[in-house]
């Protein structure tokens, strides 16, 4: 079926299939790849893997060296900064040579004896993929519920463990999101289940310890297929909360955690376009919301009895230039996470209004965020800080004395890293419509900007998800070999507030792609690099970005790495049987509407592959990916093979054991990074 010669890529067979919508006919020659159980499909993916391995064989030792180099910077024998919750200190440990975490706790003081919760290294034995999630401790500290996935498709099985005997209860809940939450009786567990086909989280159930999950009571069914549902407990531990979420709309239901058999009460019914989230404190709920055109969000409150929108009162007003991203509530303080001009700010305000101040940050390429703050009655705020040149620090800040205690600084092993050897800056490009687009970049101080300098650009640009300038030990393998690394803060994220997102989605989605291209042109014009040495990387929706820029401006890039790319936009968005589709309409549009169909068709990477030269390209995917189905990258690679008019490399690598997040395990994913870096470095003629 495939052409099999040395270093000749497999050519997938073409079976034309007509796809008709709005009287428009599209021919998909590779639609047949949409069948995971077809032996021909598996054969094709394995042929592509073999071809990739063959073409990259000369870098095999280099990949191993890169892997060991990346691994050597990571402290293997390590543990997290302990945090205290309900009388216990919780810690995550890693041991030398082991791939998975070990979860422990200590009662009352850090000097107490370790209590083992989970040794994931032992639990992962015999599984090619392993993921533990959703750890939830019962209020009496005697039991823990948790979710396991051994496939990579994010369909978890919930188990319950007796922490006094270390034995598992017979209870087993399948096809769940993995997270669950206890009522205060320590016998009742609430959890969310998924639709078997679409994997949408759609139902909340109530489980009684020691009973068969087949008899669990359905508490809530989210019937609108554009919404997902979740259930959790407030930080105050007084309320169980069911949340229904879509891209543009939220709705919550609340229940006193002491009365699990009572009915949940609607907090405020959904109104399309009304986004809100709730936090409980004493006699009030605090509401982060975009009500009344508060584009960048504002903070309101209402008493716990009368929660409807007519009772909401303003606490922190909307500000045009400042986005209110989140809040952390403490007994004496309200902590606000804000973003202004792209930069993170942390604001601390006493409830009695006697103090109101910001934590000081003095950089333009940093990331700051509130960390694990589960303790309600404390004056200590835990936050994290890092920058493109500065490893992560976890800091405890005393909000009364205004002093900080650095609990942990990320160690970069190997003896070679010194942050003063690296330089970072923020620069701005001008988009075609005149909008200023920020970029954060970093390089080794010995790297000079020139047309011969290799440069890697990264971006995401969807869902309002912001890629802040963060530190990476892995990235050092590029920086130390002369690469400049750039994060383009394009529209579609919320880097410059909520309008930045609004102007990069739906019928304005192309701004995301043209912003990236305009950033590229700016870097070339300013002599940071040139098309012969310029590379781009993006994953998932960032892979859509990669596919689009390859079609629109292939001559600007020497190489592209597209990780688990979402590239067959129309076909996927017309198929409401596959995961994510219905919940994505507010992001991309619903192609059942002609206007959105036509717009999507104008940029969908798969539909716009044409007879032209393409950059060298590495495409990665996972066979069990639940977010972007493997067949999108596979079809795209097959189509690119028959259309590209040059001899540039085109490689497809499928992880046959993993899903959207790639390989599981602490170090296994580094092998995927090593392959991607070897691909880029090899194009630069760098082999050591």
XYZ file of C-alpha atoms in Angstrom, residues 127-667:
541
model
C 1.778 0.498 32.347
C 3.266 2.301 29.341
C 1.280 5.372 30.438
C 0.344 6.400 33.981
C -1.329 9.462 35.436
C -2.659 10.032 38.957
C -4.840 13.073 39.558
C -7.594 14.563 41.713
C -6.219 13.736 45.170
C -8.981 14.606 47.668
C -8.583 14.034 51.420
C -11.701 13.447 53.524
C -12.396 16.112 56.183
C -11.494 13.652 58.990
C -8.165 12.902 57.235
C -8.882 9.155 57.207
C -9.572 8.564 53.500
C -8.379 9.784 50.103
C -10.065 9.614 46.714
C -8.024 9.828 43.519
C -8.234 9.238 39.770
C -6.067 6.970 37.586
C -5.558 6.964 33.811
C -3.344 4.287 32.249
C -4.193 5.024 28.606
C -3.681 8.774 28.136
C -7.221 9.524 27.027
C -8.133 11.410 30.213
C -10.861 8.957 31.158
C -10.092 8.316 34.809
C -11.137 5.629 37.255
C -11.731 6.958 40.777
C -10.557 4.832 43.708
C -10.790 5.406 47.466
C -8.055 4.490 49.913
C -8.286 3.983 53.676
C -5.352 5.972 55.077
C -5.477 4.143 58.402
C -5.103 0.653 56.924
C -3.515 1.672 53.585
C -6.028 -0.590 51.838
C -8.211 0.298 48.874
C -11.956 0.215 49.321
C -13.781 -1.914 46.779
C -15.457 1.238 45.404
C -14.494 1.932 41.793
C -15.906 4.706 39.615
C -15.093 4.540 35.900
C -15.195 7.086 33.061
C -14.735 10.058 35.386
C -12.799 13.316 35.114
C -10.615 12.072 37.986
C -11.483 14.800 40.465
C -13.920 14.333 43.333
C -14.839 16.103 46.548
C -16.013 14.942 49.968
C -19.021 16.139 51.878
C -18.329 16.928 55.523
C -19.791 13.580 56.675
C -16.681 11.873 55.229
C -18.917 9.208 53.663
C -20.369 11.003 50.662
C -18.311 11.715 47.563
C -19.346 13.917 44.646
C -17.726 13.433 41.246
C -18.145 14.211 37.554
C -18.549 11.615 34.816
C -17.842 11.935 31.103
C -19.845 11.203 27.999
C -18.371 7.932 26.706
C -18.127 9.177 23.139
C -17.492 12.914 23.260
C -15.632 12.806 26.621
C -17.561 15.912 27.690
C -17.863 16.155 31.467
C -21.636 16.227 31.715
C -22.986 14.590 34.898
C -22.442 15.029 38.638
C -23.069 11.966 40.791
C -23.217 11.334 44.535
C -21.454 8.212 45.789
C -21.826 6.672 49.246
C -18.729 4.939 50.562
C -18.938 1.165 50.384
C -21.670 0.978 47.748
C -21.628 -0.042 44.095
C -21.094 2.990 41.863
C -23.810 1.635 39.537
C -26.261 2.789 42.207
C -24.837 6.309 42.526
C -27.443 9.045 42.464
C -27.423 11.500 39.577
C -27.271 14.942 41.149
C -27.048 17.052 38.005
C -27.022 16.471 34.251
C -25.658 19.306 32.090
C -27.722 18.796 28.949
C -26.365 21.756 26.979
C -23.555 20.162 24.997
C -21.640 23.432 24.769
C -21.049 23.287 28.546
C -18.820 21.164 30.783
C -19.544 20.562 34.433
C -17.380 20.217 37.569
C -17.896 19.808 41.313
C -15.615 21.041 44.109
C -15.577 22.478 47.635
C -15.065 26.111 48.610
C -11.788 27.054 50.294
C -13.809 27.762 53.435
C -14.883 24.066 53.322
C -18.469 25.134 53.987
C -19.949 24.710 50.503
C -20.040 22.122 47.757
C -20.187 23.835 44.381
C -21.294 22.570 40.968
C -19.965 24.689 38.118
C -21.208 24.679 34.532
C -18.753 26.277 32.126
C -18.660 27.257 28.479
C -16.276 29.619 26.728
C -18.473 32.663 27.364
C -20.902 31.679 30.132
C -20.873 30.267 33.676
C -23.450 28.993 36.115
C -23.074 27.677 39.671
C -25.094 25.692 42.195
C -24.223 25.549 45.891
C -24.938 23.217 48.804
C -23.937 23.338 52.457
C -21.250 20.663 52.776
C -22.838 19.499 56.067
C -26.050 18.454 54.279
C -25.023 16.294 51.289
C -28.494 14.786 50.905
C -30.181 18.149 50.476
C -30.635 19.771 47.064
C -28.161 22.129 45.418
C -29.395 25.707 45.104
C -28.922 27.708 41.912
C -26.576 30.625 42.595
C -27.395 32.682 39.491
C -28.883 31.171 36.354
C -26.827 31.335 33.186
C -27.106 34.373 30.978
C -25.278 34.044 27.697
C -22.119 36.134 27.841
C -22.180 36.440 31.646
C -18.986 35.028 33.106
C -18.588 34.723 36.826
C -16.800 32.650 39.460
C -17.527 32.475 43.179
C -15.529 32.322 46.427
C -16.989 32.073 49.933
C -15.975 34.166 52.955
C -18.005 34.377 56.168
C -21.488 35.674 55.311
C -20.776 36.489 51.678
C -19.905 35.045 48.339
C -17.380 37.066 46.335
C -17.963 37.094 42.596
C -15.389 37.731 39.879
C -17.456 38.760 36.872
C -17.739 40.617 33.568
C -21.248 41.863 34.442
C -22.266 45.178 32.843
C -19.528 45.170 30.207
C -16.737 44.755 32.750
C -14.490 43.391 29.990
C -11.456 43.059 32.265
C -13.622 41.806 35.143
C -14.562 43.302 38.486
C -15.208 41.944 41.981
C -18.676 41.921 43.557
C -20.232 40.291 46.594
C -23.585 39.046 47.829
C -24.825 37.471 51.045
C -25.005 33.690 51.189
C -28.804 33.639 51.260
C -29.700 35.965 48.404
C -27.274 35.095 45.620
C -29.158 36.238 42.503
C -27.576 38.905 40.324
C -29.874 41.683 41.588
C -28.202 41.385 44.999
C -24.606 41.696 43.804
C -22.701 44.706 45.171
C -19.462 46.093 43.750
C -16.233 45.639 45.753
C -13.478 46.298 43.190
C -14.648 48.247 40.112
C -13.826 47.442 36.512
C -10.667 49.086 35.194
C -10.038 49.507 31.501
C -6.269 49.065 31.724
C -6.114 46.389 34.434
C -7.412 42.842 34.149
C -8.529 41.175 37.370
C -7.497 37.547 36.774
C -8.261 35.926 40.116
C -8.553 36.256 43.882
C -7.318 34.397 46.965
C -9.333 34.871 50.129
C -7.838 34.784 53.622
C -9.411 35.526 56.989
C -7.908 39.023 57.155
C -6.815 39.658 53.572
C -8.060 39.701 50.018
C -5.335 38.958 47.468
C -5.915 39.933 43.835
C -4.004 38.673 40.815
C -3.963 41.430 38.203
C -2.420 42.034 34.801
C -1.478 45.471 33.481
C 0.359 46.114 30.218
C 1.069 42.410 30.008
C 2.717 42.177 33.435
C 1.568 40.170 36.465
C 0.786 42.102 39.625
C -0.219 40.777 43.043
C -2.307 43.175 45.139
C -2.903 42.643 48.860
C -5.797 44.354 50.648
C -6.981 44.061 54.245
C -10.678 43.412 54.647
C -10.864 46.317 57.108
C -9.285 48.613 54.454
C -6.363 49.590 56.701
C -3.837 48.442 54.118
C -3.752 48.048 50.326
C -0.470 47.479 48.455
C 1.289 45.616 45.626
C 4.197 43.204 45.765
C 7.188 44.850 44.055
C 8.499 43.366 40.784
C 11.162 45.145 38.731
C 11.370 43.306 35.428
C 9.594 43.148 32.066
C 9.996 39.447 31.355
C 8.831 37.748 34.539
C 5.987 35.536 35.721
C 4.441 35.899 39.189
C 1.482 33.951 40.497
C -0.202 32.989 43.755
C 0.616 29.385 44.583
C -0.880 26.807 46.981
C -2.882 28.775 49.539
C -5.298 26.297 51.087
C -5.025 27.623 54.649
C -7.756 30.143 55.375
C -6.652 31.496 58.746
C -3.109 32.650 58.003
C -1.251 35.866 57.222
C 1.174 34.013 54.923
C 0.693 34.258 51.167
C 2.580 31.730 49.088
C 3.497 32.855 45.598
C 5.828 31.857 42.798
C 8.219 33.963 40.767
C 10.434 33.232 37.780
C 11.701 34.961 34.659
C 13.271 34.014 31.353
C 16.691 34.219 33.028
C 15.678 33.345 36.602
C 14.675 29.893 37.926
C 11.457 29.428 39.869
C 11.297 30.582 43.467
C 8.495 29.644 45.873
C 8.091 32.446 48.396
C 6.114 32.814 51.624
C 5.157 36.448 52.127
C 4.008 37.724 55.509
C 1.154 40.069 54.636
C 1.300 41.754 58.069
C 5.038 42.372 58.395
C 5.574 42.597 54.600
C 8.579 40.321 54.752
C 9.325 37.397 52.463
C 10.856 34.016 53.064
C 12.172 32.199 50.004
C 11.169 28.609 50.721
C 12.772 27.109 47.672
C 14.756 28.150 44.626
C 14.805 25.821 41.652
C 18.236 24.262 41.411
C 19.797 23.977 37.974
C 22.354 21.223 38.305
C 25.416 20.612 36.204
C 27.458 23.557 37.417
C 27.180 25.502 34.156
C 24.126 27.703 34.671
C 24.569 31.267 35.872
C 21.622 33.582 35.336
C 23.923 36.536 34.673
C 25.049 34.753 31.491
C 21.625 35.272 29.910
C 19.902 38.387 28.648
C 16.161 38.979 28.312
C 14.105 41.835 26.959
C 10.627 42.754 25.799
C 10.205 44.222 22.333
C 7.191 45.268 20.269
C 6.289 44.651 16.634
C 3.651 46.535 14.672
C 0.882 44.461 13.133
C -0.648 45.216 9.756
C -3.579 47.011 11.422
C -1.223 49.164 13.516
C -1.570 47.177 16.743
C 1.602 46.847 18.821
C 2.416 43.170 19.500
C 4.741 42.383 22.436
C 7.402 39.684 22.428
C 9.574 38.385 25.255
C 12.971 37.053 24.265
C 16.041 35.527 25.866
C 19.510 34.512 24.689
C 22.970 33.821 26.004
C 24.958 37.008 26.535
C 27.565 35.797 24.031
C 24.968 35.378 21.272
C 24.975 38.254 18.822
C 22.020 39.236 16.685
C 22.684 38.727 12.992
C 21.198 37.221 9.859
C 23.043 33.996 10.715
C 21.691 33.719 14.268
C 19.260 30.830 14.839
C 16.002 31.933 16.444
C 13.030 29.917 17.708
C 9.639 31.596 18.079
C 6.934 30.088 20.262
C 3.285 31.059 20.702
C -0.138 29.658 21.531
C -2.724 32.378 20.990
C -6.123 30.828 21.772
C -8.730 30.465 24.537
C -7.382 33.541 26.287
C -4.526 31.329 27.520
C -1.462 33.480 28.131
C 2.087 32.182 27.796
C 3.969 34.311 30.291
C 7.770 34.631 30.086
C 8.858 31.652 32.163
C 12.133 29.928 32.981
C 12.972 26.565 31.419
C 15.958 24.343 32.120
C 15.228 22.444 28.907
C 15.471 25.628 26.839
C 19.076 26.106 27.983
C 20.104 23.407 25.493
C 19.145 25.817 22.710
C 20.355 29.031 24.355
C 23.768 27.553 25.108
C 24.125 26.622 21.437
C 23.476 30.140 20.189
C 19.694 30.237 19.746
C 17.556 33.246 20.541
C 14.201 32.164 22.037
C 11.114 34.327 21.570
C 7.612 34.108 23.019
C 5.204 36.083 20.829
C 2.292 37.444 22.906
C -0.147 37.456 20.007
C -3.850 38.201 20.061
C -5.984 35.295 21.209
C -4.257 35.278 24.608
C -5.059 37.709 27.436
C -1.558 39.107 27.729
C -2.859 42.644 27.283
C -6.216 42.020 28.948
C -9.499 40.532 27.865
C -9.830 42.628 24.656
C -6.579 40.991 23.490
C -8.446 37.688 23.547
C -11.648 39.021 22.011
C -9.652 40.320 19.048
C -8.115 36.915 18.347
C -11.061 34.533 18.132
C -14.183 33.764 16.073
C -14.303 36.034 13.014
C -11.111 37.784 14.165
C -9.088 34.569 14.501
C -6.746 35.445 11.651
C -5.271 38.219 13.821
C -3.540 35.434 15.757
C -1.769 34.198 12.644
C -0.939 37.573 11.116
C 0.370 38.820 14.480
C 2.842 35.940 14.559
C 3.912 36.604 10.981
C 4.301 40.333 11.690
C 6.427 39.525 14.756
C 8.580 37.324 12.525
C 9.006 40.099 9.968
C 9.953 42.537 12.726
C 12.671 40.202 14.017
C 14.033 39.810 10.501
C 13.916 43.559 9.845
C 15.748 44.253 13.107
C 18.431 41.715 12.214
C 17.742 39.269 15.028
C 17.828 36.461 12.465
C 16.804 35.660 8.877
C 14.433 33.193 7.169
C 17.281 30.731 6.672
C 17.746 30.464 10.436
C 14.272 31.187 11.778
C 12.104 28.488 13.376
C 8.631 28.310 14.901
C 7.010 25.962 17.408
C 3.497 25.553 18.787
C 1.235 22.848 20.172
C -2.472 21.991 20.029
C -4.195 25.279 19.136
C -0.631 26.572 18.774
C -0.245 23.802 16.197
C -3.133 25.381 14.304
C -1.055 28.553 14.376
C 1.900 26.628 12.935
C -0.219 25.166 10.134
C -1.638 28.562 9.258
C 1.682 30.413 9.114
C 3.133 27.596 6.989
C 0.389 28.156 4.430
C 0.448 31.947 4.634
C 4.193 32.698 4.871
C 6.237 29.516 4.360
C 9.233 31.481 3.087
C 9.811 33.114 6.500
C 10.789 29.904 8.290
C 13.487 27.288 7.850
C 11.749 24.847 10.172
C 8.495 24.250 12.040
C 7.690 21.992 14.983
C 3.937 21.379 15.252
C 3.044 19.487 18.428
C -0.330 17.678 18.528
C -1.657 20.257 16.030
C -5.341 21.124 15.599
C -5.322 21.530 11.810
C -8.543 20.111 10.339
C -10.761 22.837 11.738
C -13.950 22.523 9.695
C -14.275 18.741 9.677
C -13.630 18.569 13.415
C -15.985 21.416 14.268
C -18.754 19.862 12.146
C -18.420 16.543 14.004
C -20.156 16.904 17.355
C -19.457 13.266 18.217
C -15.785 13.818 19.006
C -14.335 15.359 22.170
C -14.367 19.130 22.663
C -16.290 20.113 19.520
C -19.540 21.492 20.951
C -17.757 23.333 23.728
C -15.549 25.062 21.185
C -18.202 26.937 19.212
C -17.649 30.137 21.195
C -13.936 29.994 20.423
C -13.903 29.171 16.716
C -17.544 29.593 15.703
C -20.105 27.015 14.658
C -19.496 25.987 11.018
C -23.156 25.029 10.697
C -23.473 28.791 10.283
C -22.314 29.750 6.768
C -20.412 32.838 7.939
C -18.253 30.793 10.317
C -17.908 27.946 7.837
C -16.569 30.285 5.166
C -14.197 32.018 7.566
C -12.839 28.736 8.939
C -12.346 27.421 5.435
C -10.223 30.460 4.629
C -7.626 29.580 7.302
C -8.015 25.887 8.230
C -4.471 24.508 7.672
C -5.582 21.169 6.228
C -7.996 22.778 3.772
C -5.440 25.343 2.640
C -2.467 23.109 1.890
C -1.347 24.115 -1.602
C 1.292 23.396 -4.227
C 4.183 25.451 -2.823
C 7.491 25.159 -1.015
C 7.089 24.380 2.686
C 9.565 24.689 5.567
C 11.224 21.653 7.102
C 8.527 20.273 9.389
C 8.290 17.923 12.367
C 4.743 16.961 13.388
C 4.039 15.077 16.613
C 0.864 13.406 17.893
C -0.411 10.726 20.281
C -2.581 7.805 19.237
C -4.844 8.189 22.270
C -5.095 11.982 22.179
C -8.514 13.053 23.444
C -8.020 16.755 22.706
C -6.725 16.714 19.124
C -7.447 13.351 17.525
C -4.348 11.706 16.027
C -5.877 11.636 12.545
C -5.695 15.425 12.161
C -1.859 15.539 12.185
C -1.722 12.254 10.239
C -4.003 13.511 7.458
C -2.180 16.834 7.360
C 1.199 15.141 6.971
C -0.148 12.901 4.211
C -1.575 15.869 2.315
C 1.563 17.961 2.749
C 3.590 15.116 1.238
C 1.663 15.255 -2.020
C 1.601 19.053 -2.254
C 4.967 20.415 -1.163
C 7.102 21.326 -4.146
C 10.515 21.241 -2.481
C 12.646 18.600 -0.804
C 12.279 19.982 2.707
C 12.033 17.440 5.503
C 8.535 16.380 6.532
C 8.384 14.059 9.542
C 5.419 12.668 11.465
C 6.080 11.063 14.858
C 3.185 9.349 16.656
C 3.503 8.251 20.263
C 1.546 4.996 20.128
C 1.162 4.878 23.930
C 0.162 8.415 24.858
C -2.396 11.176 24.512
C -2.453 14.961 24.280
C 0.159 15.565 26.969
C 2.698 13.225 25.426
C 4.633 10.616 27.368
C 3.953 10.185 31.070
C 6.704 10.087 33.637
C 9.086 12.745 34.817
C 11.809 12.129 32.251
